[in-house]
Short mmCIF file of C-alpha atoms in Angstrom, two decimals:
data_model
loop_
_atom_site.label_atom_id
_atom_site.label_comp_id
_atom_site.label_asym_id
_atom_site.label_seq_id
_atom_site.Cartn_x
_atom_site.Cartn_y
_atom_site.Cartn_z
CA UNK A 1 28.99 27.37 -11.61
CA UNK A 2 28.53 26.73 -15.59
CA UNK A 3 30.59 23.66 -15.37
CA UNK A 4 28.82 22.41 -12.51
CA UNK A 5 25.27 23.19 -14.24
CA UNK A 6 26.68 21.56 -17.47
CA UNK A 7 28.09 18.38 -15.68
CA UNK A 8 24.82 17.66 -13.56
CA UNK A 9 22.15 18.82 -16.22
CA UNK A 10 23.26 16.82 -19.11
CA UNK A 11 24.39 13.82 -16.97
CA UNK A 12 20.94 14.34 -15.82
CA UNK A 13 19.31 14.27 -19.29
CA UNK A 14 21.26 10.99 -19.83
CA UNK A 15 20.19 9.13 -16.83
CA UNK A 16 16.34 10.11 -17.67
CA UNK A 17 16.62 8.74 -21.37
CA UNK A 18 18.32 5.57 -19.85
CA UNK A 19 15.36 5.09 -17.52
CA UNK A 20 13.20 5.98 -20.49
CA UNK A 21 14.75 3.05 -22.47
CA UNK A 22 14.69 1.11 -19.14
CA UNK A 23 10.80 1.52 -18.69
CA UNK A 24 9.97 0.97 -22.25
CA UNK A 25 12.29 -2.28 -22.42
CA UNK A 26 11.73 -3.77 -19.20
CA UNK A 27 8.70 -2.76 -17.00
CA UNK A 28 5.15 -3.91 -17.27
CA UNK A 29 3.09 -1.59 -18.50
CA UNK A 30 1.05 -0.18 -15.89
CA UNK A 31 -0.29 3.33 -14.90
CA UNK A 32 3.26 3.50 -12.50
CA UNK A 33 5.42 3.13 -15.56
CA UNK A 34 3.25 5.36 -17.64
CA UNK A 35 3.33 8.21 -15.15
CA UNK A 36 7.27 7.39 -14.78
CA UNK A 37 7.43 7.77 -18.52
CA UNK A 38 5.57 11.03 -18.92
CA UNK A 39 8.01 11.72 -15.86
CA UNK A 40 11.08 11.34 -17.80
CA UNK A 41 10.09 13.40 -20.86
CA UNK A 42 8.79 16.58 -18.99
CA UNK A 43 12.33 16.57 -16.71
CA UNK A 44 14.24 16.09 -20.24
CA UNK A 45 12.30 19.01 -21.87
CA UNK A 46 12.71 21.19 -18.12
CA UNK A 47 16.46 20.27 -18.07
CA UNK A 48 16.99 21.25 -22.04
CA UNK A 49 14.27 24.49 -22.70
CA UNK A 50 14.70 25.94 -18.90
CA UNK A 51 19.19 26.55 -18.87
CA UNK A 52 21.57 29.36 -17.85
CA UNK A 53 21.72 31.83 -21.48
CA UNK A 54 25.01 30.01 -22.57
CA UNK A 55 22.99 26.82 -23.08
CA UNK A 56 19.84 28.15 -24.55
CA UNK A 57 18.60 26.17 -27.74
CA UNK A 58 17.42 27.75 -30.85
CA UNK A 59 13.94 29.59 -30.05
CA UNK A 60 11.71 26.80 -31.09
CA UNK A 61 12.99 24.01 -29.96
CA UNK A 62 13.26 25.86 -26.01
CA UNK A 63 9.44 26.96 -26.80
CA UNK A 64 8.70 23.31 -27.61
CA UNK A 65 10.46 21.76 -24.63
CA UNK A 66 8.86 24.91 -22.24
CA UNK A 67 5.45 23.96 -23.42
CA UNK A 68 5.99 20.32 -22.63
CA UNK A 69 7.59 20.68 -18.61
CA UNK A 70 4.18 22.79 -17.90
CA UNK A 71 2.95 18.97 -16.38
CA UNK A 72 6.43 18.13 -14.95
CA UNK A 73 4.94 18.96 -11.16
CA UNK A 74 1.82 17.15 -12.30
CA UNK A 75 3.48 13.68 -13.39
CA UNK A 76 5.56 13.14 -10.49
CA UNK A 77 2.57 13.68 -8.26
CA UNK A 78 0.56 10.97 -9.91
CA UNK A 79 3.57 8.96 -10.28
CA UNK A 80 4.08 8.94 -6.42
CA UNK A 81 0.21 8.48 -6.42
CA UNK A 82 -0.10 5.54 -8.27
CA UNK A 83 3.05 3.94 -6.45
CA UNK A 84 1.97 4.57 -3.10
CA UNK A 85 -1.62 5.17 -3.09
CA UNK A 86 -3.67 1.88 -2.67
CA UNK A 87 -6.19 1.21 -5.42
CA UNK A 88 -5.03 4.94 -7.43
CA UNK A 89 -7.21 6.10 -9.63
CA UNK A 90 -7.04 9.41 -11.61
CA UNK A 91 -10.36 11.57 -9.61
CA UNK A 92 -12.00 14.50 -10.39
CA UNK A 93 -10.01 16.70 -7.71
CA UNK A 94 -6.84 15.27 -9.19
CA UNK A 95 -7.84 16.60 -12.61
CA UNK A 96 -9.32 19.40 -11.21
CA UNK A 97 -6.09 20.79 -9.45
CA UNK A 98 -3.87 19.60 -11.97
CA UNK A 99 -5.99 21.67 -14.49
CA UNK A 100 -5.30 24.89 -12.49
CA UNK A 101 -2.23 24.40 -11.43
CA UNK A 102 -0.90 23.63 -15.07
CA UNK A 103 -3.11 26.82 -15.82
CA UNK A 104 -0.65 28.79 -13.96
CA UNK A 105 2.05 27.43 -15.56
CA UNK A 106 1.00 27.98 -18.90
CA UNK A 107 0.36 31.76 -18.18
CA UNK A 108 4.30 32.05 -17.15
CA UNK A 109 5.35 30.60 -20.40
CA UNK A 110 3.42 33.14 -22.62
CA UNK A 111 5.14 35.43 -20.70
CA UNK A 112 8.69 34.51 -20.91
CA UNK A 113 8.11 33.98 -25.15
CA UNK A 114 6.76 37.08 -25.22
CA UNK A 115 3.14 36.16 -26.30
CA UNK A 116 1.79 38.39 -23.25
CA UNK A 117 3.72 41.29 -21.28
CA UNK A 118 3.37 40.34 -17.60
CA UNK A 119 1.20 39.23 -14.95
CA UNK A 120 0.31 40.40 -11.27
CA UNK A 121 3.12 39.88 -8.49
CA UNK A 122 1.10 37.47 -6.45
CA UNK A 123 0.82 34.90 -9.75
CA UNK A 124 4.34 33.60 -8.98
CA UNK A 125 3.79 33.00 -5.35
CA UNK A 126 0.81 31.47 -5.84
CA UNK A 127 2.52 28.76 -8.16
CA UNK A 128 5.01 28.52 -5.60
CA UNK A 129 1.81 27.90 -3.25
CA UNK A 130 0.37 25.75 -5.27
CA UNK A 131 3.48 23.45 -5.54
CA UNK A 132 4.32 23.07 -1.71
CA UNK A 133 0.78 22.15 -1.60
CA UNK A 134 1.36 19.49 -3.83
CA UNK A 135 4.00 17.87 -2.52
CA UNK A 136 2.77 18.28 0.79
CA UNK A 137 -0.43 16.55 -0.48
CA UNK A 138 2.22 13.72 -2.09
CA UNK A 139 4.39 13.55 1.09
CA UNK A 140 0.86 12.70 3.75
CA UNK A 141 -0.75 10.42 1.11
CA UNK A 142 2.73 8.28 1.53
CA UNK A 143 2.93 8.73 4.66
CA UNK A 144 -0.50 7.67 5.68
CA UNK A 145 -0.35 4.81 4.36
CA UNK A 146 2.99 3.33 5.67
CA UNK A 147 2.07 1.95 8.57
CA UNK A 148 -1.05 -0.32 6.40
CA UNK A 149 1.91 -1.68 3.79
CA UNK A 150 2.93 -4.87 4.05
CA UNK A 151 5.79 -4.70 1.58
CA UNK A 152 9.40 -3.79 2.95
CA UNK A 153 10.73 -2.66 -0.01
CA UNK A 154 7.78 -0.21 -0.78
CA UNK A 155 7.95 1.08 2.88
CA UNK A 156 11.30 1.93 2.46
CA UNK A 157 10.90 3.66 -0.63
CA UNK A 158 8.19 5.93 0.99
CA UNK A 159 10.65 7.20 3.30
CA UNK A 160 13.11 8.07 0.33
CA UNK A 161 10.51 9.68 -1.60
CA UNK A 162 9.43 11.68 1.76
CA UNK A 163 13.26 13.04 2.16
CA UNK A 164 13.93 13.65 -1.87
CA UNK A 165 10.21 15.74 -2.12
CA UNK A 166 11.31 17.78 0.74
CA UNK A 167 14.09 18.68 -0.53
CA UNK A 168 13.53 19.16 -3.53
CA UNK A 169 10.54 21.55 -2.92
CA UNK A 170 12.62 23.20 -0.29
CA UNK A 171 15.06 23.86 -3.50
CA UNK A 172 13.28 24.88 -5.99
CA UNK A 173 10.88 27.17 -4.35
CA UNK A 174 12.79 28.87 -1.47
CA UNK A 175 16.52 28.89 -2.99
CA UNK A 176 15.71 29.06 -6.98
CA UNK A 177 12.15 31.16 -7.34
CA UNK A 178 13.08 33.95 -4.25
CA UNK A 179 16.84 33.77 -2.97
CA UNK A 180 18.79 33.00 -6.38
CA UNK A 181 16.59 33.80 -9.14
CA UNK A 182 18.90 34.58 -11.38
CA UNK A 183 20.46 31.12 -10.85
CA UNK A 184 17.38 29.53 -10.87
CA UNK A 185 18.14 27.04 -13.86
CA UNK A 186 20.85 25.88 -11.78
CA UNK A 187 19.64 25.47 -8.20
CA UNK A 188 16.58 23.38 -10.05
CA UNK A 189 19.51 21.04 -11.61
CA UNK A 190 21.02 20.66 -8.63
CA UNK A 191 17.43 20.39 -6.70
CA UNK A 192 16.60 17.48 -8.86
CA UNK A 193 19.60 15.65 -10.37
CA UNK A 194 20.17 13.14 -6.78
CA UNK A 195 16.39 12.02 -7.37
CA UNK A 196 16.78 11.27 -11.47
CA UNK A 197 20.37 9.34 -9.83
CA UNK A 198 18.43 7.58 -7.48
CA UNK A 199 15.73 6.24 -9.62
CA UNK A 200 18.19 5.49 -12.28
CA UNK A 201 20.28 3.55 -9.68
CA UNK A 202 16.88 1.74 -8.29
CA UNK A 203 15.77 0.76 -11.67
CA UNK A 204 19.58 -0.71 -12.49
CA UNK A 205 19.45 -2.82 -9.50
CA UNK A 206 15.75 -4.29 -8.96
CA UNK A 207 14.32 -6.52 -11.18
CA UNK A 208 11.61 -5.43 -13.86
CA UNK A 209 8.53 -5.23 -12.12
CA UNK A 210 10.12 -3.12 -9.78
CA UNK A 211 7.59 -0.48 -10.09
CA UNK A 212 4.81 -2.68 -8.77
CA UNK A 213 7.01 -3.85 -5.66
CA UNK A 214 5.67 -7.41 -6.23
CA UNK A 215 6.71 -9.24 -3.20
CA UNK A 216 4.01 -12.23 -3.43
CA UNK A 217 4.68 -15.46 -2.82
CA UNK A 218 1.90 -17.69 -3.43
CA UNK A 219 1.23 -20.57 0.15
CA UNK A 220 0.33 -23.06 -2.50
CA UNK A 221 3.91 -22.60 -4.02
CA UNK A 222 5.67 -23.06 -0.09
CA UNK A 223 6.45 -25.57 2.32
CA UNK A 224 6.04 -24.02 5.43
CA UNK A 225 8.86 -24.34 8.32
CA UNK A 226 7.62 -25.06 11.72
CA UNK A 227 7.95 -21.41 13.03
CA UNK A 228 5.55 -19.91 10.10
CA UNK A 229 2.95 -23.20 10.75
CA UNK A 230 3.01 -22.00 14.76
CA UNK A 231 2.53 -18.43 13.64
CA UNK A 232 -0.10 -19.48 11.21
CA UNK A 233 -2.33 -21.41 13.77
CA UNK A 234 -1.57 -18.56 16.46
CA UNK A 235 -2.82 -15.88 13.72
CA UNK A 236 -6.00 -18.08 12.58
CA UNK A 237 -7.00 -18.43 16.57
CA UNK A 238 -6.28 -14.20 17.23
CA UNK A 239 -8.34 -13.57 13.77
CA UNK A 240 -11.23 -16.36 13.36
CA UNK A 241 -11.78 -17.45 16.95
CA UNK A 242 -11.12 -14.23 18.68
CA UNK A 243 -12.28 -12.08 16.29
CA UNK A 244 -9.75 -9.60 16.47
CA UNK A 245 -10.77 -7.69 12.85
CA UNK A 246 -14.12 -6.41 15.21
CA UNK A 247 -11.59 -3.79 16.77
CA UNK A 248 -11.80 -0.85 14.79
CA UNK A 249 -8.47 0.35 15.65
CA UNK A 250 -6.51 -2.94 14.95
CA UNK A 251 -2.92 -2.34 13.33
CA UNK A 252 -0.31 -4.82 12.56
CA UNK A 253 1.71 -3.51 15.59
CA UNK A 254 -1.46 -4.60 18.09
CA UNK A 255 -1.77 -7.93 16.36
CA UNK A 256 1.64 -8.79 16.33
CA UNK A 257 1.75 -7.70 20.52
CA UNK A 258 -1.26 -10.19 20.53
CA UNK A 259 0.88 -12.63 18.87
CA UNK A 260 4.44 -12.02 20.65
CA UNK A 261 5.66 -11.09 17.41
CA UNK A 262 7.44 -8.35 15.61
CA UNK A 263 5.57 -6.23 13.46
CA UNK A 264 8.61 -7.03 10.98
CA UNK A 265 8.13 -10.72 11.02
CA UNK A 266 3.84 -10.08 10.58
CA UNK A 267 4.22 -7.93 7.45
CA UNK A 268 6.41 -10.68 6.19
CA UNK A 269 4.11 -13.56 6.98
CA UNK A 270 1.27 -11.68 5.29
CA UNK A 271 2.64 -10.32 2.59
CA UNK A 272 4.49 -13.65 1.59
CA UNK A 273 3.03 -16.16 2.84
CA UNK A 274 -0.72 -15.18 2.66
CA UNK A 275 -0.61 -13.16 -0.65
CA UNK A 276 -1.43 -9.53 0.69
CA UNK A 277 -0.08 -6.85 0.14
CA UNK A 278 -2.05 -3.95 2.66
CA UNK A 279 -3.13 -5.02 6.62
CA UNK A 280 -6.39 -3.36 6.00
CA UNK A 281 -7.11 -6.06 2.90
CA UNK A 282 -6.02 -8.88 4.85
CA UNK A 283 -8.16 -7.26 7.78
CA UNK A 284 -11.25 -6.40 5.78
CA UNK A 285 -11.50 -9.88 4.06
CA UNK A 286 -12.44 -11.16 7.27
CA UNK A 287 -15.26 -8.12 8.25
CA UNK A 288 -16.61 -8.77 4.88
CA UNK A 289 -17.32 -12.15 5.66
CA UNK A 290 -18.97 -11.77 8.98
CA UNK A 291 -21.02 -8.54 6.98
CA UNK A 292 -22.27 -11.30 4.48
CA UNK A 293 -23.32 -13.75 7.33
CA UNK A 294 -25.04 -10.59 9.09
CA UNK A 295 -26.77 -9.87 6.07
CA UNK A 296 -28.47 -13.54 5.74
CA UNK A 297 -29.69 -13.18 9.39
CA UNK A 298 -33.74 -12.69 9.43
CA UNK A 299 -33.05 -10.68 12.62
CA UNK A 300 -30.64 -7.96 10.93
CA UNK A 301 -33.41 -7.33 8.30
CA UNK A 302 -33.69 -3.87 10.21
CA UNK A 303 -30.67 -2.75 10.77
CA UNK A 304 -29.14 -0.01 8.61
CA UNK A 305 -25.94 -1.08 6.44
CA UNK A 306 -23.95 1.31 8.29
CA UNK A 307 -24.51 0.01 11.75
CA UNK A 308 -23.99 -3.80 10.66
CA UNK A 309 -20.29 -2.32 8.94
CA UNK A 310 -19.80 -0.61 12.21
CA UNK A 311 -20.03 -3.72 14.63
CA UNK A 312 -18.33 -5.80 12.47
CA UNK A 313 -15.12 -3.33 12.76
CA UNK A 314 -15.05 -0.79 10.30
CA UNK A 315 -15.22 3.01 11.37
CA UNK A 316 -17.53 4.71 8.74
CA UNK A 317 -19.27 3.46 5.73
CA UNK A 318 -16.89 5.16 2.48
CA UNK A 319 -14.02 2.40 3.46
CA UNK A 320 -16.58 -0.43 3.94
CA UNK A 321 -18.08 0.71 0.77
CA UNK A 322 -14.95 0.97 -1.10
CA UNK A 323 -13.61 -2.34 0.35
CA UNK A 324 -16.78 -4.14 -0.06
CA UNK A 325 -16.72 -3.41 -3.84
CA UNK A 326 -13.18 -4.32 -4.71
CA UNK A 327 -13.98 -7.64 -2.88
CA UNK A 328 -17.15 -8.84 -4.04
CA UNK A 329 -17.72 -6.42 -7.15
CA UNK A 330 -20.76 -4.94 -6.33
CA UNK A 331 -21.98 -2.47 -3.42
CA UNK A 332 -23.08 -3.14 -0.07
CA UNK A 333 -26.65 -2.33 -1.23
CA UNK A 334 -26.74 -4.05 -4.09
CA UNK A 335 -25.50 -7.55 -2.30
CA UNK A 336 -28.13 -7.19 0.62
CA UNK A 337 -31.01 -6.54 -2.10
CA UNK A 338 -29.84 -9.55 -4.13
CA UNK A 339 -30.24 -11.75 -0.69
CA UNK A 340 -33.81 -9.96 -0.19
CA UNK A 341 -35.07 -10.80 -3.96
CA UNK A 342 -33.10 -14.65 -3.71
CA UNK A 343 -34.05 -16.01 -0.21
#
């Protein structure tokens, strides 16, 4: 079992400095490669200060590297965040439970140095809670957003990241914190070395802004072939004449069945063709417009803001607020009073 633990932990430690060098070399710096980076160096110091007794480092150096894994669960999570998450930003929940959580990490470590004698049964469990809550948190948030993606390569990688979180949760909690504790270094090794191989091989074979997925490419930029100019002027008649966007529960699979079209071929048209990169923004462009027009209309003057975002296809007003902002820059309120003090 030792040679196993040595072969996977420091191959593992290896891989995680090479993607280290990788990011810092290659990637554009962005909050994905940050949170990759902080990543890296809180699975190096887990893999070197947490080890079977044979491996432990001198005192201080294990204390240091203890100290520094307390955010490991916390990294990943925004990492997987901030990749699959559309418009990710660091909230106060996310703070919030990453405070606690890291809390109860902290608490363990002054425990196994010695700097406090113990703590209450339930503290591990709840960590263990804590954790699967996390992930699980991780695993919806990339799952509910799938289906809005329009990049291929990014909805693949959801799935992987859906399989390699179960698993590894599954791992480290059930097998290494309550069946083999006393192998518990180990199992979390083996628990996390096929994701740190995975990444590494990802990162080795996709070019360097792999960690934005950036599929664009720009209309101006392509000539296109008679099939894409038919799809094109069948899209533009579904969306502008028909005025599909009014259906609050349009997804790319209904508008490609409107089309005759696989959802496949849409999400590339879309993505590649048009320059987006979610449905809902390529959707929501188009209810933002018709909004706008509604708002310069004498006869709308009374109508609240929500029931104008409502009949023009969106299904409560925090999207339309959100969506309104990132497109025009300012809130829904603030655009109608502009109109109102500018006739």
């Amino acid at each position: 079992m030792l040679l196993i633990d040595a072969f996977l932990r420091f191959s593992g430690v290896g891989l995680l400095l090479l993607i280290i060098a990788l990011n810092l070399r290659d990637l554009q710096r962005t909050t994905s490669s940050l949170f990759l980076l902080l990543t890296c160096i809180s699975l190096v110091s887990h893999f070197l200060g947490f080890t079977p007794e044979v491996f432990n480092l001198p005192y201080y150096l294990r204390l240091l590297f203890r100290f520094l894994d307390i955010f490991q669960m916390v990294f990943i999570w925004f990492l997987a965040l901030s990749l699959f998450k559309k418009d990710f930003k660091l909230s106060y929940f996310h703070i919030s439970v990453s405070l606690i959580y890291c809390a109860f990490i902290f608490m363990e470590r002054l425990v196994q140095f010695g700097f406090i004698n113990s703590l209450p049964v339930w503290w591990g469990y709840t960590v263990n809670a804590l954790t699967i809550l996390i992930v699980i948190h991780m695993v919806a948030t990339t799952l509910k957003g799938r289906t809005d993606d329009l990049i291929e390569k990014r909805r693949r990688s959801r799935v992987y990241l859906v399989i390699i979180s179960a698993f590894t949760a599954i791992s480290v909690v059930v097998f290494g914190s309550m069946l083999f504790y006393q192998q518990q270094p180990t199992v979390d090794v083996i628990s996390v070395w096929p994701a740190i191989v995975g990444m590494s091989f990802w990162l080795l074979n996709t070019h360097t802004r792999a960690l934005v997925f950036d599929d664009l490419t720009k209309t101006s930029n392509k000539v296109l072939n008679a099939r894409d100019l038919d799809l094109q002027k069948r899209l533009n008649i579904e969306v502008i004449k028909n005025q599909c966007f009014l259906d609050n529960n349009l997804s790319i699979e209904s508008l490609a069945s409107k089309l005759g079209v696989s959802a496949y071929r849409l999400r590339g048209f879309i993505n590649q063709t048009l320059g987006h990169t979610n449905f809902s923004t390529y959707i929501n462009t188009y209810r933002i417009e018709a909004i706008k027009n509604d708002f310069l209309k004498a006869e709308n003057d009374h109508l609240p803001i929500l029931t104008i975002a409502l009949n023009n296809g969106f299904s409560s007003l925090s999207p339309f607020n959100r969506a309104f902002k990132a497109l025009e820059g300012i809130t829904p309120t603030e655009f109608r009073q502009k109109l109102r003090n500018n006739p």
